[in-house]
Amino acid sequence: EEGGEGGGGDAAKGGRHAAATRGASAVSAASALPTSLVGGAGAIRSLAVLPAVGAKAGAARVRSAAEKGVRFANVSEDRGAAESGRAGESGSERFATLSPPRLLVGTARCSLWLCSPPRRSNKSAPAAGTSQELVAGHFGDALALAPHPLRDDVWASAGDDKQLLLWRRGPCRTPAQRASLPAGATCLTFSPDGALLAAGLASGAVAILRPGSLDGPPAELGAICRVEEATPVREGRGALCDLKFAPGSGARGGYLACAGHDRVIDLYRVEPVEAASGKPGVALRQVAVCRGHASTVTHIDWSVDGSLLMSNDAAREVLHWQVPSCKQLLAPASATAGVVWASWTCVLGFPAIGIWPDGSDGSDVNAAHQSADGKLLLTADDFGTLKLFHCPCVVEDAPYRAATGHCSHLSCARFLRGDGHCVSSGGSDRTVMLWQLCNAAGEGDSFRSTPRPLARAAWRSNGHGQASAPGPGRGPGRGRRAGGRVRSR
């Protein structure tokens, strides 16, 4: 049932389920999957039984032990009697314990759970099974990514499922923190101090979040980021496509620029306020509006000093704006010649001239991100390919390293702090992948994952993994094969 609780089925269907389980073992409410997760654990879609540990060898031990008067008890039975033993006519009767089988549960919310049978110390106590979430992720299109500005092992993702997930690099396959959003998210950004996380929603609103502490072990099940009240600053004006904090902004103040389908860029001042709960919060106050685009504004970036904004739109225009007046620069070539940009995520502009494949209509590349040292440019495209270029990329059909693994278009790709890793979101495949950059036989940078036998074997079984670099002639797939491997985690 949805969320592991009652509801979601008619009375007749519930009766059939009850009849089917009545003869096996009673199922209590405590045995259901936890509902403290955002939106619940989800409807159960698949089940698999893991046999008892050492089941084959255990059967032989049972037969051998039976001759010696040893009785085997299941762990779900009364442990007190099994451990203390009982005195019989022939002496003390010994007990041994077999590990019980466990259950793997797959849910409609793209999570995998490991459930263990109830364990109780006495028969009068209610039975309560245990459940552990092994794998979790998005159950809707994964659309947005944001790397943490101060940590090289943390990033956030969001999508159509109204979830915001905060991830930490490591062996764990579940989010470190979660949050529920009022609507699906289309873009994300951290403030430069890492204290705030802004999510642009499909409704046009902006949600401001405060991530919890990332030190120590991952948060307990159901722990979430603290969500400020969503600010309906643009609600009803179309979905947001991009938003960025100005350099130096954070919980103590600054600027936030938001752009979207209404063809304008709204500039807001971030002001610290005291929330109704008495805890510190933030509010957005509109300062100015940048008007001049003829189509949807898709990408924006700030200059290092926070005095200029650069924007791209769906009509392939590149415009520049003065801040905070939002006045358009009419001669941007001379005015921006020596400008250093705090980030480069625009798909149009001088460093990104050569990223476009032959025959492109200007919408094939969905995201770009320049490395912190300015030497590499990462792109995500409609063909499910993650590409790595040298930056600036100013020649036609520029050579690149390509990595495949997603089965849908890539909606976003970002370098993590330090440029040693990057992350990509696969849109309709609901997948977020972590990549490691490495040198392939001294031929430049390519992608691979941190060596882990399980991930490596799983990647090989999919048949992917060849890195390619087109020659100087034409686009991808027609060039020479390059050395090195491509692996993802």
Coordinates of C-alpha atoms in Angstrom, one line a residue:
E1 CA 0.0 0.0 0.0
E2 CA 1.1 3.6 -0.6
G3 CA 3.4 4.7 2.2
G4 CA 3.2 1.3 4.0
E5 CA 0.0 2.3 5.7
G6 CA -3.7 1.6 5.3
G7 CA -5.6 3.4 2.5
G8 CA -5.3 3.0 -1.3
G9 CA -7.3 -0.2 -1.6
D10 CA -11.0 -1.1 -1.5
A11 CA -12.5 -3.3 1.2
A12 CA -12.7 -6.4 -0.9
K13 CA -9.1 -6.2 -1.9
G14 CA -8.1 -5.7 1.7
G15 CA -10.1 -8.7 2.7
R16 CA -8.2 -10.9 0.1
H17 CA -4.9 -9.7 1.4
A18 CA -5.9 -10.4 5.0
A19 CA -7.0 -13.9 4.1
A20 CA -3.8 -14.6 2.3
T21 CA -1.6 -13.6 5.2
R22 CA -3.7 -15.0 8.1
G23 CA -2.3 -18.4 7.9
A24 CA 1.4 -17.3 7.7
S25 CA 2.3 -14.7 10.2
A26 CA 0.5 -11.7 11.7
V27 CA 1.6 -8.4 10.2
S28 CA 1.5 -5.5 12.7
A29 CA 1.6 -1.8 11.9
A30 CA 5.1 -1.7 13.3
S31 CA 6.2 -4.0 10.5
A32 CA 5.3 -1.6 7.8
L33 CA 7.9 0.5 6.0
P34 CA 8.6 3.8 7.8
T35 CA 6.4 6.8 6.8
S36 CA 8.8 9.4 8.2
L37 CA 10.3 9.8 4.7
V38 CA 9.1 12.7 2.5
G39 CA 5.8 11.5 1.1
G40 CA 6.2 8.0 2.6
A41 CA 8.2 5.0 1.4
G42 CA 6.0 4.5 -1.6
A43 CA 3.8 1.6 -2.8
I44 CA 5.5 -1.8 -2.9
R45 CA 6.2 -3.0 -6.4
S46 CA 8.5 -5.9 -6.0
L47 CA 9.6 -8.5 -3.4
A48 CA 12.5 -10.9 -3.2
V49 CA 13.4 -13.3 -0.3
L50 CA 17.0 -13.5 0.8
P51 CA 17.6 -17.0 2.2
A52 CA 18.9 -17.6 5.6
V53 CA 22.6 -17.1 6.0
G54 CA 24.4 -20.4 5.4
A55 CA 21.1 -22.1 4.6
K56 CA 22.6 -25.1 2.7
A57 CA 25.3 -25.7 5.3
G58 CA 22.7 -25.1 8.0
A59 CA 20.5 -27.9 6.8
A60 CA 23.4 -30.4 7.1
R61 CA 24.1 -29.1 10.6
V62 CA 20.5 -29.6 11.6
R63 CA 20.6 -33.2 10.5
S64 CA 23.9 -33.8 12.3
A65 CA 22.8 -32.0 15.4
A66 CA 19.5 -33.8 15.7
E67 CA 21.4 -37.0 16.4
K68 CA 23.2 -35.2 19.3
G69 CA 20.0 -33.8 20.8
V70 CA 20.5 -30.2 19.8
R71 CA 17.4 -28.3 19.0
F72 CA 17.4 -25.3 16.6
A73 CA 15.3 -22.3 17.2
N74 CA 14.4 -19.4 14.9
V75 CA 15.5 -16.0 16.0
S76 CA 11.9 -14.8 16.0
E77 CA 11.0 -17.4 18.7
D78 CA 11.4 -16.8 22.4
R79 CA 15.1 -16.1 22.8
G80 CA 15.0 -16.4 26.6
A81 CA 14.1 -20.0 26.5
A82 CA 16.6 -20.7 23.7
E83 CA 19.5 -19.1 25.6
S84 CA 18.8 -20.5 29.0
G85 CA 17.9 -24.1 27.9
R86 CA 15.5 -26.4 29.6
A87 CA 16.3 -29.4 31.8
G88 CA 14.9 -32.7 30.5
E89 CA 14.8 -36.2 31.6
S90 CA 18.0 -36.9 29.7
G91 CA 19.8 -33.8 30.9
S92 CA 20.1 -30.3 29.6
E93 CA 18.5 -29.6 26.2
R94 CA 20.8 -27.4 24.1
F95 CA 19.6 -24.8 21.6
A96 CA 21.2 -23.3 18.5
T97 CA 20.0 -20.3 16.5
L98 CA 19.6 -20.1 12.7
S99 CA 19.6 -16.7 11.0
P100 CA 16.2 -16.2 9.5
P101 CA 15.5 -15.2 5.8
R102 CA 15.1 -11.5 5.0
L103 CA 13.1 -9.6 2.5
L104 CA 14.1 -7.1 -0.2
V105 CA 11.4 -4.6 -1.0
G106 CA 11.3 -2.4 -4.1
T107 CA 8.9 0.6 -4.0
A108 CA 7.3 2.9 -6.5
R109 CA 9.4 5.8 -5.2
C110 CA 12.6 4.2 -6.5
S111 CA 13.9 2.9 -3.2
L112 CA 15.1 -0.5 -2.1
W113 CA 14.6 -1.7 1.5
L114 CA 15.9 -4.6 3.5
C115 CA 13.4 -5.9 6.0
S116 CA 14.1 -8.4 8.8
P117 CA 11.5 -10.4 10.7
P118 CA 10.5 -9.4 14.2
R119 CA 12.7 -10.1 17.2
R120 CA 11.3 -10.2 20.7
S121 CA 12.7 -11.1 24.0
N122 CA 9.4 -12.6 25.4
K123 CA 6.2 -13.7 23.9
S124 CA 4.1 -11.1 25.5
A125 CA 5.9 -8.2 23.9
P126 CA 4.6 -7.0 20.5
A127 CA 6.6 -8.1 17.5
A128 CA 8.3 -5.3 15.5
G129 CA 10.4 -6.0 12.4
T130 CA 13.2 -3.8 11.3
S131 CA 13.7 -2.1 7.9
Q132 CA 16.7 -0.4 6.4
E133 CA 16.7 1.7 3.3
L134 CA 19.6 0.6 1.0
V135 CA 19.1 2.7 -2.1
A136 CA 17.1 5.9 -2.5
G137 CA 16.7 8.5 -5.2
H138 CA 14.2 10.5 -7.3
F139 CA 11.0 9.0 -8.4
G140 CA 10.3 11.8 -10.9
D141 CA 12.5 13.5 -13.5
A142 CA 15.8 14.6 -12.0
L143 CA 16.3 18.2 -13.3
A144 CA 18.5 20.3 -11.1
L145 CA 21.9 20.0 -9.4
A146 CA 23.9 22.3 -7.1
P147 CA 27.5 21.6 -5.8
H148 CA 28.3 22.8 -2.3
P149 CA 30.5 25.9 -2.4
L150 CA 32.7 24.9 0.6
R151 CA 32.8 21.0 0.5
D152 CA 34.1 18.7 -2.3
D153 CA 31.9 15.8 -1.2
V154 CA 28.4 17.4 -1.0
W155 CA 25.8 18.3 -3.6
A156 CA 22.1 18.7 -3.9
S157 CA 19.6 17.4 -6.5
A158 CA 15.9 18.1 -7.1
G159 CA 13.2 17.3 -9.7
D160 CA 9.6 16.8 -10.6
D161 CA 8.9 14.6 -7.6
K162 CA 9.0 17.6 -5.2
Q163 CA 12.0 16.2 -3.4
L164 CA 15.2 18.0 -2.6
L165 CA 18.0 15.5 -1.7
L166 CA 21.3 16.4 -0.2
W167 CA 24.0 13.9 -1.1
R168 CA 27.4 13.1 0.4
R169 CA 30.1 11.2 -1.5
G170 CA 30.8 7.8 0.1
P171 CA 29.6 4.2 0.3
C172 CA 26.1 5.2 1.3
R173 CA 23.4 5.1 -1.4
T174 CA 20.9 7.1 0.4
P175 CA 20.6 10.9 0.8
A176 CA 22.2 12.5 3.8
Q177 CA 19.3 14.9 4.1
R178 CA 15.9 15.4 2.5
A179 CA 13.3 18.1 2.1
S180 CA 9.8 18.3 0.7
L181 CA 9.1 21.1 -1.7
P182 CA 5.7 22.7 -2.4
A183 CA 6.2 22.0 -6.2
G184 CA 8.6 20.4 -8.6
A185 CA 12.0 22.0 -8.8
T186 CA 13.7 23.1 -12.0
C187 CA 16.9 24.7 -10.7
L188 CA 19.0 24.9 -7.5
T189 CA 21.8 27.0 -6.2
F190 CA 23.8 27.3 -2.9
S191 CA 24.7 30.7 -1.4
P192 CA 28.5 31.3 -1.5
D193 CA 28.7 30.7 2.3
G194 CA 26.8 27.4 2.0
A195 CA 24.2 28.5 4.6
L196 CA 21.3 28.8 2.2
L197 CA 20.0 26.6 -0.6
A198 CA 17.5 28.2 -3.1
A199 CA 15.2 26.1 -5.2
G200 CA 13.4 27.5 -8.3
L201 CA 10.0 25.8 -8.6
A202 CA 7.9 25.0 -11.6
S203 CA 5.2 27.2 -10.1
G204 CA 7.5 30.2 -10.3
A205 CA 8.0 30.4 -6.6
V206 CA 11.3 30.3 -4.8
A207 CA 11.9 28.1 -1.8
I208 CA 14.8 29.0 0.6
L209 CA 16.2 26.1 2.6
R210 CA 18.8 25.8 5.4
P211 CA 20.7 22.5 5.2
G212 CA 21.4 20.8 8.5
S213 CA 24.9 20.1 9.8
L214 CA 26.9 17.8 7.4
D215 CA 29.5 16.9 10.0
G216 CA 29.4 13.4 11.5
P217 CA 27.4 10.4 10.2
P218 CA 24.4 10.7 7.8
A219 CA 21.2 12.0 9.3
E220 CA 18.7 9.5 10.7
L221 CA 15.9 8.2 8.5
G222 CA 13.4 11.0 7.7
A223 CA 15.7 13.8 8.8
I224 CA 15.3 16.8 6.5
C225 CA 16.7 20.2 5.7
R226 CA 15.0 23.0 7.5
V227 CA 12.7 24.6 4.9
E228 CA 11.9 28.3 5.1
E229 CA 8.5 29.3 3.9
A230 CA 8.4 29.3 0.1
T231 CA 8.4 32.8 -1.2
P232 CA 5.8 33.2 -4.0
V233 CA 7.8 36.1 -5.6
R234 CA 7.0 35.0 -9.1
E235 CA 4.2 32.5 -8.7
G236 CA 1.9 32.3 -11.7
R237 CA 4.5 33.8 -14.1
G238 CA 5.9 30.5 -15.4
A239 CA 8.6 28.1 -14.2
L240 CA 12.0 29.3 -13.2
C241 CA 14.9 28.1 -15.4
D242 CA 17.9 29.4 -13.4
L243 CA 18.7 31.3 -10.2
K244 CA 22.0 32.4 -8.7
F245 CA 23.2 34.1 -5.5
A246 CA 25.5 37.1 -6.0
P247 CA 29.1 36.7 -4.7
G248 CA 29.3 37.4 -1.0
S249 CA 25.6 36.6 -0.4
G250 CA 24.3 34.4 2.3
A251 CA 22.1 34.2 5.4
R252 CA 23.3 37.7 6.4
G253 CA 22.2 39.4 3.2
G254 CA 23.0 39.8 -0.5
Y255 CA 21.3 39.4 -3.8
L256 CA 19.5 36.6 -5.6
A257 CA 18.8 36.7 -9.4
C258 CA 15.9 34.6 -10.8
A259 CA 15.2 34.0 -14.5
G260 CA 12.5 31.9 -16.2
H261 CA 9.8 31.6 -18.8
D262 CA 8.4 35.1 -18.4
R263 CA 11.5 36.4 -20.3
V264 CA 12.7 38.7 -17.5
I265 CA 15.3 38.5 -14.7
D266 CA 14.1 39.5 -11.2
L267 CA 16.7 40.8 -8.8
Y268 CA 16.0 40.3 -5.1
R269 CA 17.7 41.4 -1.9
V270 CA 18.2 38.7 0.7
E271 CA 17.3 40.1 4.1
P272 CA 17.7 38.3 7.4
V273 CA 14.5 38.2 9.4
E274 CA 13.1 36.4 12.5
A275 CA 10.7 33.6 11.6
A276 CA 7.5 33.0 13.4
S277 CA 9.1 30.2 15.4
G278 CA 11.7 32.6 16.7
K279 CA 14.5 31.2 14.7
P280 CA 16.5 33.3 12.2
G281 CA 15.1 33.2 8.7
V282 CA 15.4 35.1 5.4
A283 CA 13.1 37.1 3.2
L284 CA 13.4 38.3 -0.4
R285 CA 12.7 41.9 -1.4
Q286 CA 12.5 42.8 -5.1
V287 CA 15.0 45.4 -6.2
A288 CA 14.7 45.6 -10.0
V289 CA 13.7 43.7 -13.1
C290 CA 15.9 43.1 -16.2
R291 CA 13.8 43.3 -19.3
G292 CA 15.0 42.8 -22.9
H293 CA 15.0 39.1 -23.7
A294 CA 12.8 38.0 -26.5
S295 CA 12.5 34.4 -25.3
T296 CA 12.8 32.2 -22.1
V297 CA 15.8 33.1 -20.1
T298 CA 17.7 29.8 -19.6
H299 CA 21.0 30.6 -17.9
I300 CA 22.5 33.4 -15.8
D301 CA 25.9 34.1 -14.2
W302 CA 27.4 36.8 -11.9
S303 CA 30.7 38.6 -12.2
V304 CA 33.1 38.2 -9.4
D305 CA 32.5 41.7 -8.0
G306 CA 28.7 41.3 -8.3
S307 CA 28.3 44.4 -10.5
L308 CA 27.3 42.5 -13.8
L309 CA 24.9 39.8 -14.8
M310 CA 25.2 37.7 -18.0
S311 CA 22.2 35.8 -19.4
N312 CA 21.3 33.4 -22.2
D313 CA 17.9 32.8 -23.7
A314 CA 16.2 30.2 -25.9
A315 CA 16.5 32.6 -28.9
R316 CA 20.3 32.3 -28.5
E317 CA 20.8 35.8 -27.3
V318 CA 23.6 36.8 -24.8
L319 CA 22.8 39.9 -22.8
H320 CA 24.6 41.7 -20.0
W321 CA 23.2 43.8 -17.2
Q322 CA 24.4 46.3 -14.6
V323 CA 23.5 45.6 -11.0
P324 CA 21.5 46.8 -9.1
S325 CA 20.0 49.0 -11.7
C326 CA 19.3 46.1 -14.2
K327 CA 20.3 48.4 -17.1
Q328 CA 21.3 46.5 -20.2
L329 CA 24.8 47.1 -21.6
L330 CA 24.5 48.2 -25.2
A331 CA 28.2 47.7 -26.0
P332 CA 29.0 44.5 -24.0
A333 CA 32.1 43.5 -26.0
S334 CA 34.2 46.4 -24.7
A335 CA 32.5 46.6 -21.2
T336 CA 33.0 42.9 -20.4
A337 CA 36.4 42.3 -22.1
G338 CA 38.3 42.1 -18.7
V339 CA 35.5 40.8 -16.5
V340 CA 36.1 37.8 -14.4
W341 CA 33.0 35.7 -13.8
A342 CA 32.3 34.1 -10.5
S343 CA 30.9 31.0 -12.4
W344 CA 30.3 30.1 -16.0
T345 CA 27.2 28.0 -16.5
C346 CA 26.0 29.7 -19.7
V347 CA 25.9 27.6 -22.9
L348 CA 26.4 30.6 -25.1
G349 CA 29.5 32.9 -24.9
F350 CA 33.1 33.0 -25.9
P351 CA 34.4 30.0 -23.8
A352 CA 31.5 27.8 -25.2
I353 CA 31.7 28.5 -28.9
G354 CA 32.9 25.1 -29.9
I355 CA 30.6 22.9 -27.7
W356 CA 27.8 22.7 -30.3
P357 CA 27.6 19.6 -32.5
D358 CA 27.0 19.8 -36.3
G359 CA 23.4 20.5 -37.2
S360 CA 22.5 21.8 -33.7
D361 CA 19.5 24.0 -33.4
G362 CA 20.7 25.7 -30.3
S363 CA 18.8 23.6 -27.8
D364 CA 20.9 20.4 -27.9
V365 CA 23.2 21.4 -25.0
N366 CA 21.2 21.8 -21.8
A367 CA 23.9 22.7 -19.3
A368 CA 27.6 23.8 -19.1
H369 CA 30.0 24.4 -16.2
Q370 CA 33.5 25.7 -16.2
S371 CA 36.0 24.3 -13.7
A372 CA 37.3 26.5 -11.0
D373 CA 40.7 26.8 -12.6
G374 CA 39.1 27.8 -15.9
K375 CA 40.8 25.0 -17.9
L376 CA 37.9 22.6 -18.4
L377 CA 34.3 22.9 -19.6
L378 CA 31.7 20.3 -18.8
T379 CA 28.5 20.0 -20.9
A380 CA 25.3 17.9 -20.7
D381 CA 23.2 17.4 -23.9
D382 CA 20.0 15.9 -25.3
F383 CA 21.9 12.8 -26.5
G384 CA 22.6 11.5 -23.0
T385 CA 26.3 12.4 -23.3
L386 CA 28.5 14.1 -20.7
K387 CA 31.3 15.9 -22.5
L388 CA 34.6 17.4 -21.2
F389 CA 36.2 20.1 -23.3
H390 CA 39.3 22.2 -22.8
C391 CA 38.4 25.8 -21.9
P392 CA 38.1 28.2 -23.6
C393 CA 36.5 26.0 -26.3
V394 CA 36.6 28.3 -29.4
V395 CA 37.2 26.1 -32.4
E396 CA 34.5 24.3 -34.4
D397 CA 34.2 20.6 -33.8
A398 CA 36.5 20.9 -30.8
P399 CA 37.9 17.6 -29.4
Y400 CA 36.4 16.3 -26.2
R401 CA 36.1 13.4 -23.9
A402 CA 32.7 11.7 -23.8
A403 CA 31.1 9.6 -21.0
T404 CA 27.8 7.6 -21.4
G405 CA 25.7 5.9 -18.8
H406 CA 22.4 7.8 -18.7
C407 CA 19.5 6.4 -20.7
S408 CA 17.8 9.8 -21.2
H409 CA 18.8 13.4 -22.0
L410 CA 21.0 15.1 -19.5
S411 CA 19.3 17.9 -17.7
C412 CA 22.3 19.3 -15.8
A413 CA 26.0 18.7 -15.0
R414 CA 28.2 20.4 -12.4
F415 CA 31.8 20.2 -11.2
L416 CA 32.1 19.6 -7.4
R417 CA 34.4 21.9 -5.5
G418 CA 38.1 21.1 -6.3
D419 CA 37.2 19.9 -9.8
G420 CA 38.1 16.3 -9.0
H421 CA 34.6 15.0 -9.4
C422 CA 31.4 16.0 -11.2
V423 CA 27.8 15.1 -11.1
S424 CA 25.1 14.7 -13.8
S425 CA 21.3 14.3 -13.7
G426 CA 19.6 12.2 -16.3
G427 CA 16.2 13.8 -16.5
S428 CA 13.7 11.1 -17.4
D429 CA 15.9 8.2 -16.2
R430 CA 15.6 9.7 -12.6
T431 CA 19.3 9.1 -12.0
V432 CA 22.1 11.2 -10.5
M433 CA 25.6 10.0 -11.3
L434 CA 28.9 10.9 -9.7
W435 CA 32.0 10.9 -11.9
Q436 CA 35.7 11.2 -11.1
L437 CA 38.1 13.0 -13.4
C438 CA 41.4 11.3 -14.2
N439 CA 44.2 11.3 -16.7
A440 CA 43.9 8.5 -19.3
A441 CA 47.4 7.4 -20.3
G442 CA 48.7 11.0 -20.3
E443 CA 46.2 12.1 -23.0
G444 CA 44.3 14.6 -20.9
D445 CA 41.3 14.4 -18.7
S446 CA 38.6 11.8 -18.9
F447 CA 36.0 10.3 -16.6
R448 CA 36.0 7.3 -14.3
S449 CA 34.7 6.4 -10.9
T450 CA 36.5 5.8 -7.6
P451 CA 37.7 2.1 -7.8
R452 CA 35.0 -0.1 -6.3
P453 CA 34.6 -3.7 -7.4
L454 CA 30.8 -3.7 -7.3
A455 CA 30.3 -0.5 -9.2
R456 CA 32.9 -1.6 -11.8
A457 CA 31.3 -4.9 -12.4
A458 CA 27.9 -3.4 -12.7
W459 CA 29.2 -0.9 -15.2
R460 CA 30.8 -3.5 -17.4
S461 CA 27.6 -5.6 -17.5
N462 CA 25.8 -2.7 -19.1
G463 CA 28.2 -2.7 -22.1
H464 CA 29.2 1.0 -21.8
G465 CA 32.4 2.6 -20.9
Q466 CA 34.4 3.6 -24.0
A467 CA 35.8 7.1 -24.0
S468 CA 35.8 8.7 -27.4
A469 CA 37.3 11.8 -28.8
P470 CA 36.3 13.0 -32.3
G471 CA 39.0 13.9 -34.7
P472 CA 39.4 17.2 -36.4
G473 CA 36.9 16.2 -39.2
R474 CA 33.4 15.9 -37.8
G475 CA 31.3 15.5 -34.7
P476 CA 30.9 12.7 -32.1
G477 CA 31.1 9.1 -33.0
R478 CA 33.2 9.6 -36.2
G479 CA 36.6 10.3 -34.6
R480 CA 39.3 8.1 -33.4
R481 CA 39.1 6.0 -30.3
A482 CA 41.0 7.3 -27.3
G483 CA 42.6 5.4 -24.5
G484 CA 41.2 5.2 -21.1
R485 CA 37.9 4.0 -19.6
V486 CA 34.7 5.7 -18.5
R487 CA 33.1 4.5 -15.4
S488 CA 30.3 6.0 -13.2
R489 CA 29.1 5.5 -9.7

